[in-house]
Amino acid sequence: GLSVTGPSPFSAGGGAAGLWHLDEPSANWADALGTNTLVAAGSPSVGAGRFGPGLLLDGSSYVEKNPFSGLPLGAAPRTLEAWVNQASTTGVQGVAYYGLGTCAGGLTLALSSGVVMGGDGCTFFTAGPVLSTGTWHHVALTYDGTNIRLFADGASLGSSAYGLVTAGGALRLGQ
């Protein structure tokens, strides 16, 4: 399983499309901007998070907003980030995904065998070391219109050129 949570004392900065603390024990999670509410798919539960309670997501239980409004599309710059605490380094654990479920129609931030992974929904790259289990890590993906860059715990892990054409669609956290 994968726990994803955000720091509840913080608020979204200018240009943010959404901020979820994922610390509410409900089946609906409103973002701090009040624009997009996530709903449960499966049965996510609340447990210990990085800054208090946090949502426990195991891949078959995740949260989503479909369709999502306000996310950058096409080749526009954007950032995805989350606090994660993986229970295992086995397989691929989705952190955040949005766009169409087709090749080159989305954007993915995930962990693959415990290593930070990013891509366009069809082609992926990994960078950095295996992140330890049972420890909170801040992971991020940025796109500047030309390159995807991956980060863990504030350190740049690597980059790769991408020509994103992200289309509208669902936002999924934890799948």
PDB file of C-alpha atoms in Angstrom:
ATOM      1  CA  GLY A   1       0.000   0.000   0.000  1.00  0.00           C
ATOM      2  CA  LEU A   2       0.891   3.636  -0.358  1.00  0.00           C
ATOM      3  CA  SER A   3      -0.049   6.504   1.939  1.00  0.00           C
ATOM      4  CA  VAL A   4      -0.453   9.896   0.304  1.00  0.00           C
ATOM      5  CA  THR A   5      -1.075  13.028   2.337  1.00  0.00           C
ATOM      6  CA  GLY A   6      -0.303  16.715   2.328  1.00  0.00           C
ATOM      7  CA  PRO A   7       0.705  19.121   5.057  1.00  0.00           C
ATOM      8  CA  SER A   8      -2.533  20.466   6.490  1.00  0.00           C
ATOM      9  CA  PRO A   9      -1.072  23.716   7.844  1.00  0.00           C
ATOM     10  CA  PHE A  10      -0.173  24.842   4.316  1.00  0.00           C
ATOM     11  CA  SER A  11      -2.322  26.366   1.602  1.00  0.00           C
ATOM     12  CA  ALA A  12      -2.063  26.327  -2.172  1.00  0.00           C
ATOM     13  CA  GLY A  13       0.106  28.981  -3.768  1.00  0.00           C
ATOM     14  CA  GLY A  14      -0.745  31.109  -6.769  1.00  0.00           C
ATOM     15  CA  GLY A  15      -1.511  29.119  -9.895  1.00  0.00           C
ATOM     16  CA  ALA A  16      -2.394  25.926  -8.009  1.00  0.00           C
ATOM     17  CA  ALA A  17      -5.130  23.795  -9.569  1.00  0.00           C
ATOM     18  CA  GLY A  18      -5.793  21.846  -6.368  1.00  0.00           C
ATOM     19  CA  LEU A  19      -4.523  20.972  -2.891  1.00  0.00           C
ATOM     20  CA  TRP A  20      -5.804  18.029  -0.903  1.00  0.00           C
ATOM     21  CA  HIS A  21      -4.790  17.223   2.659  1.00  0.00           C
ATOM     22  CA  LEU A  22      -6.561  13.844   2.489  1.00  0.00           C
ATOM     23  CA  ASP A  23      -6.998  13.796   6.240  1.00  0.00           C
ATOM     24  CA  GLU A  24     -10.807  13.756   6.393  1.00  0.00           C
ATOM     25  CA  PRO A  25     -12.397  10.428   7.376  1.00  0.00           C
ATOM     26  CA  SER A  26     -15.059  10.602   4.662  1.00  0.00           C
ATOM     27  CA  ALA A  27     -15.832   9.329   1.187  1.00  0.00           C
ATOM     28  CA  ASN A  28     -15.396  12.814  -0.313  1.00  0.00           C
ATOM     29  CA  TRP A  29     -12.276  14.968  -0.060  1.00  0.00           C
ATOM     30  CA  ALA A  30     -12.622  18.654  -0.936  1.00  0.00           C
ATOM     31  CA  ASP A  31      -9.572  20.528  -2.123  1.00  0.00           C
ATOM     32  CA  ALA A  32      -8.398  23.620  -0.278  1.00  0.00           C
ATOM     33  CA  LEU A  33      -9.384  25.763  -3.278  1.00  0.00           C
ATOM     34  CA  GLY A  34     -12.965  24.487  -3.192  1.00  0.00           C
ATOM     35  CA  THR A  35     -12.990  23.627  -6.886  1.00  0.00           C
ATOM     36  CA  ASN A  36     -12.600  19.848  -7.184  1.00  0.00           C
ATOM     37  CA  THR A  37     -13.805  17.219  -4.725  1.00  0.00           C
ATOM     38  CA  LEU A  38     -12.252  13.760  -4.904  1.00  0.00           C
ATOM     39  CA  VAL A  39     -14.405  10.670  -4.412  1.00  0.00           C
ATOM     40  CA  ALA A  40     -13.386   7.195  -3.308  1.00  0.00           C
ATOM     41  CA  ALA A  41     -12.911   4.296  -5.669  1.00  0.00           C
ATOM     42  CA  GLY A  42     -12.753   1.103  -3.638  1.00  0.00           C
ATOM     43  CA  SER A  43     -12.447   1.474   0.121  1.00  0.00           C
ATOM     44  CA  PRO A  44      -9.569   3.776   1.088  1.00  0.00           C
ATOM     45  CA  SER A  45      -9.066   4.130   4.816  1.00  0.00           C
ATOM     46  CA  VAL A  46      -7.552   6.792   7.046  1.00  0.00           C
ATOM     47  CA  GLY A  47      -4.443   6.021   9.106  1.00  0.00           C
ATOM     48  CA  ALA A  48      -1.318   7.772  10.310  1.00  0.00           C
ATOM     49  CA  GLY A  49      -0.190  10.440   7.838  1.00  0.00           C
ATOM     50  CA  ARG A  50       2.820  12.730   7.594  1.00  0.00           C
ATOM     51  CA  PHE A  51       1.047  15.653   9.299  1.00  0.00           C
ATOM     52  CA  GLY A  52      -1.717  13.921  11.270  1.00  0.00           C
ATOM     53  CA  PRO A  53      -4.267  11.584   9.704  1.00  0.00           C
ATOM     54  CA  GLY A  54      -3.666  10.489   6.117  1.00  0.00           C
ATOM     55  CA  LEU A  55      -5.398   8.489   3.444  1.00  0.00           C
ATOM     56  CA  LEU A  56      -4.156   4.926   2.931  1.00  0.00           C
ATOM     57  CA  LEU A  57      -4.252   3.967  -0.742  1.00  0.00           C
ATOM     58  CA  ASP A  58      -3.399   0.494  -2.007  1.00  0.00           C
ATOM     59  CA  GLY A  59      -3.881   0.793  -5.773  1.00  0.00           C
ATOM     60  CA  SER A  60      -7.257  -0.920  -5.780  1.00  0.00           C
ATOM     61  CA  SER A  61      -8.526   1.776  -3.392  1.00  0.00           C
ATOM     62  CA  TYR A  62      -7.803   5.291  -4.606  1.00  0.00           C
ATOM     63  CA  VAL A  63      -9.475   8.698  -4.977  1.00  0.00           C
ATOM     64  CA  GLU A  64     -10.409  10.499  -8.170  1.00  0.00           C
ATOM     65  CA  LYS A  65     -12.162  13.418  -9.817  1.00  0.00           C
ATOM     66  CA  ASN A  66     -13.526  12.715 -13.280  1.00  0.00           C
ATOM     67  CA  PRO A  67     -13.517  14.956 -15.151  1.00  0.00           C
ATOM     68  CA  PHE A  68     -11.113  17.302 -13.418  1.00  0.00           C
ATOM     69  CA  SER A  69     -11.201  21.011 -14.185  1.00  0.00           C
ATOM     70  CA  GLY A  70      -8.361  23.508 -14.024  1.00  0.00           C
ATOM     71  CA  LEU A  71      -5.305  21.303 -14.653  1.00  0.00           C
ATOM     72  CA  PRO A  72      -2.755  22.424 -17.239  1.00  0.00           C
ATOM     73  CA  LEU A  73      -3.283  20.715 -20.603  1.00  0.00           C
ATOM     74  CA  GLY A  74      -1.241  20.263 -23.765  1.00  0.00           C
ATOM     75  CA  ALA A  75       2.399  21.168 -23.241  1.00  0.00           C
ATOM     76  CA  ALA A  76       1.776  23.732 -20.460  1.00  0.00           C
ATOM     77  CA  PRO A  77       4.188  23.663 -17.485  1.00  0.00           C
ATOM     78  CA  ARG A  78       2.975  21.908 -14.312  1.00  0.00           C
ATOM     79  CA  THR A  79       4.014  20.206 -11.061  1.00  0.00           C
ATOM     80  CA  LEU A  80       2.666  17.134  -9.273  1.00  0.00           C
ATOM     81  CA  GLU A  81       3.858  16.489  -5.727  1.00  0.00           C
ATOM     82  CA  ALA A  82       2.936  14.403  -2.694  1.00  0.00           C
ATOM     83  CA  TRP A  83       4.140  12.999   0.591  1.00  0.00           C
ATOM     84  CA  VAL A  84       4.340   9.194   0.333  1.00  0.00           C
ATOM     85  CA  ASN A  85       5.158   6.366   2.715  1.00  0.00           C
ATOM     86  CA  GLN A  86       5.411   3.079   0.886  1.00  0.00           C
ATOM     87  CA  ALA A  87       4.866  -0.193   2.723  1.00  0.00           C
ATOM     88  CA  SER A  88       6.665  -2.176   0.015  1.00  0.00           C
ATOM     89  CA  THR A  89       8.976  -1.576  -2.934  1.00  0.00           C
ATOM     90  CA  THR A  90       7.246  -4.266  -5.009  1.00  0.00           C
ATOM     91  CA  GLY A  91       5.719  -3.314  -8.352  1.00  0.00           C
ATOM     92  CA  VAL A  92       4.400   0.057  -9.482  1.00  0.00           C
ATOM     93  CA  GLN A  93       2.580   2.256  -6.960  1.00  0.00           C
ATOM     94  CA  GLY A  94       0.698   5.162  -8.491  1.00  0.00           C
ATOM     95  CA  VAL A  95       1.011   8.521  -6.731  1.00  0.00           C
ATOM     96  CA  ALA A  96      -0.814  10.874  -9.129  1.00  0.00           C
ATOM     97  CA  TYR A  97      -2.153  10.589 -12.661  1.00  0.00           C
ATOM     98  CA  TYR A  98      -4.261  12.863 -14.805  1.00  0.00           C
ATOM     99  CA  GLY A  99      -5.428  13.005 -18.371  1.00  0.00           C
ATOM    100  CA  LEU A 100      -6.777  10.442 -20.775  1.00  0.00           C
ATOM    101  CA  GLY A 101      -6.027   6.781 -20.211  1.00  0.00           C
ATOM    102  CA  THR A 102      -4.235   6.575 -23.560  1.00  0.00           C
ATOM    103  CA  CYS A 103      -0.591   6.779 -24.572  1.00  0.00           C
ATOM    104  CA  ALA A 104       0.760  10.325 -24.467  1.00  0.00           C
ATOM    105  CA  GLY A 105      -2.615  11.631 -23.247  1.00  0.00           C
ATOM    106  CA  GLY A 106      -1.743  11.848 -19.562  1.00  0.00           C
ATOM    107  CA  LEU A 107       0.881  12.548 -16.933  1.00  0.00           C
ATOM    108  CA  THR A 108       2.027  10.054 -14.292  1.00  0.00           C
ATOM    109  CA  LEU A 109       3.998  10.310 -11.030  1.00  0.00           C
ATOM    110  CA  ALA A 110       4.587   6.905  -9.439  1.00  0.00           C
ATOM    111  CA  LEU A 111       7.058   4.662  -7.651  1.00  0.00           C
ATOM    112  CA  SER A 112       8.417   1.673  -9.573  1.00  0.00           C
ATOM    113  CA  SER A 113      10.109  -0.883  -7.318  1.00  0.00           C
ATOM    114  CA  GLY A 114      10.566   1.983  -4.858  1.00  0.00           C
ATOM    115  CA  VAL A 115      12.193   4.350  -7.403  1.00  0.00           C
ATOM    116  CA  VAL A 116      10.517   7.628  -8.465  1.00  0.00           C
ATOM    117  CA  MET A 117       8.972   7.294 -11.934  1.00  0.00           C
ATOM    118  CA  GLY A 118       7.391   9.824 -14.291  1.00  0.00           C
ATOM    119  CA  GLY A 119       6.013   9.808 -17.785  1.00  0.00           C
ATOM    120  CA  ASP A 120       3.244  10.552 -20.223  1.00  0.00           C
ATOM    121  CA  GLY A 121       1.044   7.505 -19.618  1.00  0.00           C
ATOM    122  CA  CYS A 122       2.859   5.415 -22.235  1.00  0.00           C
ATOM    123  CA  THR A 123       6.599   6.050 -21.910  1.00  0.00           C
ATOM    124  CA  PHE A 124       8.188   6.298 -18.456  1.00  0.00           C
ATOM    125  CA  PHE A 125      11.570   6.848 -16.873  1.00  0.00           C
ATOM    126  CA  THR A 126      12.864   6.256 -13.350  1.00  0.00           C
ATOM    127  CA  ALA A 127      15.544   8.170 -11.502  1.00  0.00           C
ATOM    128  CA  GLY A 128      17.264   8.072  -8.131  1.00  0.00           C
ATOM    129  CA  PRO A 129      17.702   5.446  -5.449  1.00  0.00           C
ATOM    130  CA  VAL A 130      15.128   3.064  -4.013  1.00  0.00           C
ATOM    131  CA  LEU A 131      13.189   5.045  -1.385  1.00  0.00           C
ATOM    132  CA  SER A 132      13.061   3.400   2.013  1.00  0.00           C
ATOM    133  CA  THR A 133       9.854   1.812   3.260  1.00  0.00           C
ATOM    134  CA  GLY A 134       8.187   2.978   6.457  1.00  0.00           C
ATOM    135  CA  THR A 135       9.553   6.518   5.987  1.00  0.00           C
ATOM    136  CA  TRP A 136       7.811   9.621   4.650  1.00  0.00           C
ATOM    137  CA  HIS A 137       9.276  11.002   1.419  1.00  0.00           C
ATOM    138  CA  HIS A 138       8.292  14.079  -0.559  1.00  0.00           C
ATOM    139  CA  VAL A 139       8.194  13.226  -4.271  1.00  0.00           C
ATOM    140  CA  ALA A 140       7.585  15.597  -7.160  1.00  0.00           C
ATOM    141  CA  LEU A 141       7.432  15.783 -10.927  1.00  0.00           C
ATOM    142  CA  THR A 142       7.773  19.039 -12.841  1.00  0.00           C
ATOM    143  CA  TYR A 143       7.281  19.691 -16.541  1.00  0.00           C
ATOM    144  CA  ASP A 144       8.576  22.881 -18.144  1.00  0.00           C
ATOM    145  CA  GLY A 145       7.172  22.382 -21.643  1.00  0.00           C
ATOM    146  CA  THR A 146      10.192  20.355 -22.746  1.00  0.00           C
ATOM    147  CA  ASN A 147      11.465  18.150 -19.904  1.00  0.00           C
ATOM    148  CA  ILE A 148      10.022  16.100 -17.060  1.00  0.00           C
ATOM    149  CA  ARG A 149      12.138  16.366 -13.897  1.00  0.00           C
ATOM    150  CA  LEU A 150      11.816  14.035 -10.910  1.00  0.00           C
ATOM    151  CA  PHE A 151      12.570  14.912  -7.274  1.00  0.00           C
ATOM    152  CA  ALA A 152      12.627  13.134  -3.921  1.00  0.00           C
ATOM    153  CA  ASP A 153      13.074  14.840  -0.570  1.00  0.00           C
ATOM    154  CA  GLY A 154      14.146  18.079  -2.273  1.00  0.00           C
ATOM    155  CA  ALA A 155      16.884  16.504  -4.392  1.00  0.00           C
ATOM    156  CA  SER A 156      16.758  16.526  -8.193  1.00  0.00           C
ATOM    157  CA  LEU A 157      16.919  12.917  -9.406  1.00  0.00           C
ATOM    158  CA  GLY A 158      17.040  13.369 -13.163  1.00  0.00           C
ATOM    159  CA  SER A 159      15.193  14.593 -16.227  1.00  0.00           C
ATOM    160  CA  SER A 160      14.065  13.375 -19.606  1.00  0.00           C
ATOM    161  CA  ALA A 161      12.748  15.178 -22.698  1.00  0.00           C
ATOM    162  CA  TYR A 162       9.002  14.785 -23.314  1.00  0.00           C
ATOM    163  CA  GLY A 163       6.567  16.364 -25.734  1.00  0.00           C
ATOM    164  CA  LEU A 164       3.462  16.176 -23.552  1.00  0.00           C
ATOM    165  CA  VAL A 165       0.036  16.563 -25.099  1.00  0.00           C
ATOM    166  CA  THR A 166      -1.977  16.030 -21.920  1.00  0.00           C
ATOM    167  CA  ALA A 167      -5.696  16.024 -22.587  1.00  0.00           C
ATOM    168  CA  GLY A 168      -8.584  16.538 -20.171  1.00  0.00           C
ATOM    169  CA  GLY A 169      -9.809  13.595 -18.154  1.00  0.00           C
ATOM    170  CA  ALA A 170      -9.608  12.120 -14.691  1.00  0.00           C
ATOM    171  CA  LEU A 171      -7.268  12.966 -11.824  1.00  0.00           C
ATOM    172  CA  ARG A 172      -6.417   9.862  -9.776  1.00  0.00           C
ATOM    173  CA  LEU A 173      -4.386   9.738  -6.573  1.00  0.00           C
ATOM    174  CA  GLY A 174      -3.036   6.402  -5.381  1.00  0.00           C
ATOM    175  CA  GLN A 175      -3.604   4.316  -8.513  1.00  0.00           C
TER     176      GLN A 175
END
